[in-house]
Short mmCIF file of C-alpha atoms in Angstrom, two decimals:
data_model
loop_
_atom_site.label_atom_id
_atom_site.label_comp_id
_atom_site.label_asym_id
_atom_site.label_seq_id
_atom_site.Cartn_x
_atom_site.Cartn_y
_atom_site.Cartn_z
CA TYR A 1 90.23 102.49 133.42
CA GLU A 2 90.15 99.40 135.62
CA ARG A 3 90.73 101.39 138.80
CA SER A 4 87.61 103.40 138.00
CA GLY A 5 85.54 100.21 137.75
CA GLY A 6 85.81 99.71 134.00
CA ARG A 7 84.88 96.23 132.83
CA VAL A 8 87.12 94.02 130.69
CA PRO A 9 85.06 91.39 128.78
CA ASN A 10 86.20 87.96 127.68
CA PHE A 11 87.03 87.92 123.98
CA HIS A 12 84.51 85.13 123.32
CA GLU A 13 81.77 87.33 124.78
CA LEU A 14 82.36 89.61 121.79
CA GLU A 15 83.08 86.89 119.23
CA PRO A 16 81.94 83.42 120.37
CA HIS A 17 84.31 81.55 118.03
CA GLN A 18 87.28 82.96 119.99
CA LEU A 19 86.48 80.47 122.78
CA ALA A 20 88.14 77.79 120.64
CA PHE A 21 91.51 79.51 121.04
CA ALA A 22 91.54 80.39 124.75
CA ARG A 23 91.52 77.66 127.40
CA GLU A 24 88.51 78.13 129.69
CA GLY A 25 87.85 81.48 128.02
CA ASN A 26 90.75 83.20 129.76
CA TRP A 27 91.45 85.88 127.17
CA TRP A 28 90.22 89.40 127.84
CA THR A 29 90.20 92.31 125.40
CA LEU A 30 89.49 96.03 125.29
CA TRP A 31 88.79 97.15 121.72
CA LEU A 32 89.29 100.85 120.93
CA LEU A 33 89.31 100.73 117.12
CA VAL A 34 87.84 98.05 114.84
CA TYR A 35 88.84 98.25 111.16
CA GLY A 36 88.98 102.04 111.30
CA GLN A 37 85.78 102.41 113.35
CA PRO A 38 86.27 103.74 116.92
CA THR A 39 84.27 102.02 119.62
CA GLU A 40 82.56 104.01 122.33
CA LEU A 41 85.32 102.82 124.66
CA ALA A 42 87.95 104.76 122.70
CA ALA A 43 86.97 107.99 124.48
CA ARG A 44 88.21 106.46 127.75
CA PHE A 45 91.75 106.23 126.31
CA PRO A 46 92.39 109.69 124.82
CA GLN A 47 96.20 109.57 125.01
CA THR A 48 96.47 106.16 123.35
CA MET A 49 94.09 107.19 120.58
CA ALA A 50 95.79 110.56 120.06
CA ILE A 51 99.25 109.01 119.71
CA LEU A 52 98.15 106.34 117.25
CA HIS A 53 95.89 108.72 115.33
CA ALA A 54 98.77 111.18 114.95
CA ALA A 55 100.94 108.36 113.60
CA GLY A 56 98.19 107.57 111.08
CA ILE A 57 99.00 103.88 111.00
CA ALA A 58 96.31 101.97 112.89
CA SER A 59 93.31 100.13 111.46
CA SER A 60 92.51 98.21 114.66
CA ILE A 61 93.57 98.80 118.29
CA MET A 62 92.92 96.73 121.39
CA PHE A 63 94.45 95.67 124.69
CA SER A 64 94.92 91.89 124.93
CA ILE A 65 95.10 90.43 128.45
CA LEU A 66 96.10 86.90 129.53
CA PRO A 67 96.42 85.61 133.11
CA VAL A 68 99.44 83.54 134.08
CA GLY A 69 99.36 79.98 132.85
CA TYR A 70 96.94 80.65 130.00
CA GLY A 71 97.94 81.00 126.35
CA VAL A 72 96.20 81.28 123.00
CA SER A 73 96.16 78.31 120.62
CA ALA A 74 97.28 78.53 116.99
CA HIS A 75 95.22 80.83 114.77
CA ARG A 76 95.78 83.23 111.91
CA GLY A 77 94.20 86.20 110.23
CA PRO A 78 92.53 86.02 106.80
CA PHE A 79 93.97 89.26 105.39
CA LYS A 80 97.58 89.84 104.33
CA GLY A 81 96.95 93.55 103.89
CA VAL A 82 97.88 94.37 107.49
CA LEU A 83 100.77 93.66 109.81
CA ARG A 84 100.19 93.11 113.52
CA TYR A 85 102.08 95.05 116.18
CA HIS A 86 102.38 93.96 119.81
CA LEU A 87 103.72 96.27 122.53
CA ALA A 88 104.12 94.46 125.86
CA LEU A 89 102.83 96.71 128.66
CA GLU A 90 102.78 94.21 131.53
CA VAL A 91 104.75 90.96 131.68
CA PRO A 92 105.05 88.73 134.76
CA GLN A 93 108.40 87.41 135.91
CA VAL A 94 109.41 84.39 133.84
CA ARG A 95 111.45 81.83 135.78
CA GLU A 96 113.94 79.36 134.38
CA GLY A 97 112.17 76.60 132.49
CA GLU A 98 109.01 78.69 131.90
CA THR A 99 107.89 80.26 128.63
CA LEU A 100 105.82 83.34 127.89
CA ALA A 101 106.21 84.00 124.19
CA LEU A 102 104.61 84.61 120.83
CA LEU A 103 105.32 81.73 118.43
CA ILE A 104 104.96 82.27 114.67
CA ALA A 105 104.95 79.47 112.09
CA ASN A 106 107.16 79.69 109.03
CA GLU A 107 104.43 78.30 106.75
CA SER A 108 100.78 77.27 106.76
CA ASP A 109 98.09 75.68 104.64
CA PRO A 110 96.20 78.55 102.98
CA ALA A 111 93.05 76.40 102.75
CA ASP A 112 92.72 76.32 106.55
CA TYR A 113 91.90 79.62 108.24
CA MET A 114 90.01 79.17 111.49
CA GLY A 115 91.73 75.92 112.44
CA ALA A 116 95.11 77.30 111.40
CA GLN A 117 96.63 73.80 111.37
CA PRO A 118 100.21 74.13 110.15
CA LEU A 119 101.85 71.75 107.73
CA PRO A 120 103.82 68.85 109.28
CA SER A 121 107.10 70.56 108.34
CA VAL A 122 106.24 73.80 110.14
CA ARG A 123 108.85 75.46 112.32
CA TRP A 124 107.92 77.93 115.05
CA GLU A 125 109.91 81.11 115.70
CA GLU A 126 109.75 82.02 119.39
CA LEU A 127 109.55 85.71 120.35
CA PRO A 128 109.56 86.12 124.15
CA PHE A 129 107.41 88.82 125.73
CA ARG A 130 109.42 91.38 127.69
CA GLU A 131 107.94 94.46 129.31
CA GLY A 132 108.39 97.35 126.90
CA GLY A 133 109.36 94.99 124.08
CA HIS A 134 107.52 94.87 120.77
CA HIS A 135 106.91 92.61 117.78
CA LEU A 136 105.68 93.35 114.24
CA PHE A 137 104.58 90.31 112.25
CA ASP A 138 102.35 88.99 109.46
CA ASP A 139 99.37 87.50 111.29
CA SER A 140 98.24 85.56 108.20
CA PHE A 141 100.82 82.98 109.32
CA PRO A 142 99.69 80.71 112.19
CA HIS A 143 100.72 82.11 115.54
CA LYS A 144 100.04 81.34 119.16
CA VAL A 145 100.91 82.44 122.67
CA VAL A 146 102.64 79.90 124.90
CA ASN A 147 102.28 80.71 128.59
CA THR A 148 103.67 78.07 130.93
CA LEU A 149 104.00 80.33 133.96
CA GLN A 150 102.91 78.61 137.15
CA LEU A 151 99.50 79.53 138.53
CA GLY A 152 99.97 81.83 141.48
CA THR A 153 102.69 83.87 139.79
CA ALA A 154 102.00 87.56 140.32
CA GLY A 155 100.92 89.65 137.36
CA ARG A 156 99.43 89.12 133.90
CA ARG A 157 100.41 89.63 130.28
CA VAL A 158 98.99 92.85 128.81
CA VAL A 159 99.75 93.74 125.20
CA LEU A 160 98.73 96.75 123.12
CA PHE A 161 97.62 95.18 119.84
CA VAL A 162 97.62 97.32 116.69
CA ASP A 163 96.86 96.29 113.10
CA VAL A 164 98.89 98.37 110.66
CA PRO A 165 98.10 98.51 106.90
CA ARG A 166 101.10 97.39 104.87
CA HIS A 167 103.34 100.06 103.31
CA ASP A 168 105.55 97.82 101.18
CA CYS A 169 103.32 97.08 98.18
CA GLY A 170 103.68 100.18 96.00
CA PHE A 171 101.69 103.43 96.11
CA VAL A 172 98.48 102.24 94.44
CA LEU A 173 98.22 98.94 96.31
CA ASN A 174 99.16 100.59 99.60
CA PHE A 175 96.27 103.03 99.09
CA LEU A 176 93.83 100.23 98.28
CA LEU A 177 94.92 98.23 101.34
CA ARG A 178 94.26 101.24 103.57
CA VAL A 179 90.78 101.65 102.11
CA ILE A 180 90.04 97.95 102.64
CA ALA A 181 91.48 97.82 106.19
CA ASN A 182 90.02 101.11 107.43
CA ARG A 183 86.71 101.38 105.58
CA LEU A 184 85.44 98.31 103.75
CA VAL A 185 86.10 95.58 106.33
CA ARG A 186 84.09 97.40 108.99
CA LEU A 187 81.04 97.13 106.73
CA THR A 188 81.21 93.33 106.79
CA PRO A 189 79.05 91.41 109.29
CA ARG A 190 82.10 90.62 111.40
CA GLY A 191 83.40 94.20 111.45
CA ALA A 192 80.03 95.81 112.23
CA GLY A 193 79.14 93.04 114.67
CA LEU A 194 82.33 93.42 116.67
CA VAL A 195 81.85 97.18 117.14
CA GLN A 196 78.27 96.58 118.30
CA ALA A 197 79.35 93.77 120.64
CA VAL A 198 82.08 95.92 122.21
CA ASN A 199 79.72 98.83 122.80
CA LYS A 200 77.07 96.52 124.25
CA ALA A 201 79.56 94.78 126.54
CA HIS A 202 80.56 98.11 128.01
CA GLY A 203 76.98 99.27 128.45
CA TYR A 204 76.79 101.82 125.65
CA ARG A 205 73.47 102.21 123.85
CA ASN A 206 73.09 104.38 120.74
CA GLY A 207 76.19 106.38 121.58
CA ARG A 208 75.13 106.99 125.18
CA PRO A 209 77.49 106.03 128.02
CA PRO A 210 76.36 103.54 130.65
CA ALA A 211 74.36 104.96 133.53
CA LYS A 212 76.38 105.77 136.64
CA ARG A 213 75.69 103.67 139.71
#
C-alpha cells in the first residue's frame, strides 16, 4: 500500500481528540473496519479482510503506526463488550535500557474515560512488543504505549489492531454484544464520523476512489 503511494493519516486528523494522547501527533492509523462498517480503504487489503472476515471475530480493524521514540499516553475504551487484539508486524531493535511495550493498568476510576487517570494504587503490567508477538486485553482498563527508543533507531512499530466482541458472557449476552459492536455503535456520531473521516482522508468521495495522478 505504501509502496504504491498510499497515504497514512495522523490519527488526530480523523479524530481531533486523539492529539491529546500522541506527542506531537506522531500516531498514524489505517482503518479498514469501524464497528462493523468497512471503510473504502478495506478494498486495498483483500487478504487481511478475507482472513479476519472468515474468522468472523472482528468489529474494528486498523493498522497502528508509531515512529521510534514516540508512545501513546494513558487512555481507555468506554465499552467492555470487546477485547482488543494487537499483532506486532514491525518492531525496531530494542537495546538494553530501552522500552517498547504496552502497559495495562490493573484498575481505574470508572468515572474518568477520556483522561483515563488511574487510581494512586494502580500497578502497570508491561507487555513488550516483539515482531510476530500478540496481546489480547480489555481496553476498558487504562493502557499506554511506552517507547523510549532513541531517535535515529531504524524502523517503526506497526501493529494490526483488532477489536473482538467478547465470547465469555453467555449465549444471549454474547449475541447482544455482537449486535452492539458491529451494528449499533457505527450509527453513533463517533462511529459514522470516523468512517467518513477515513474515506475523506484517503480521497474517497461517495464510494468513488481518488483520481489517479
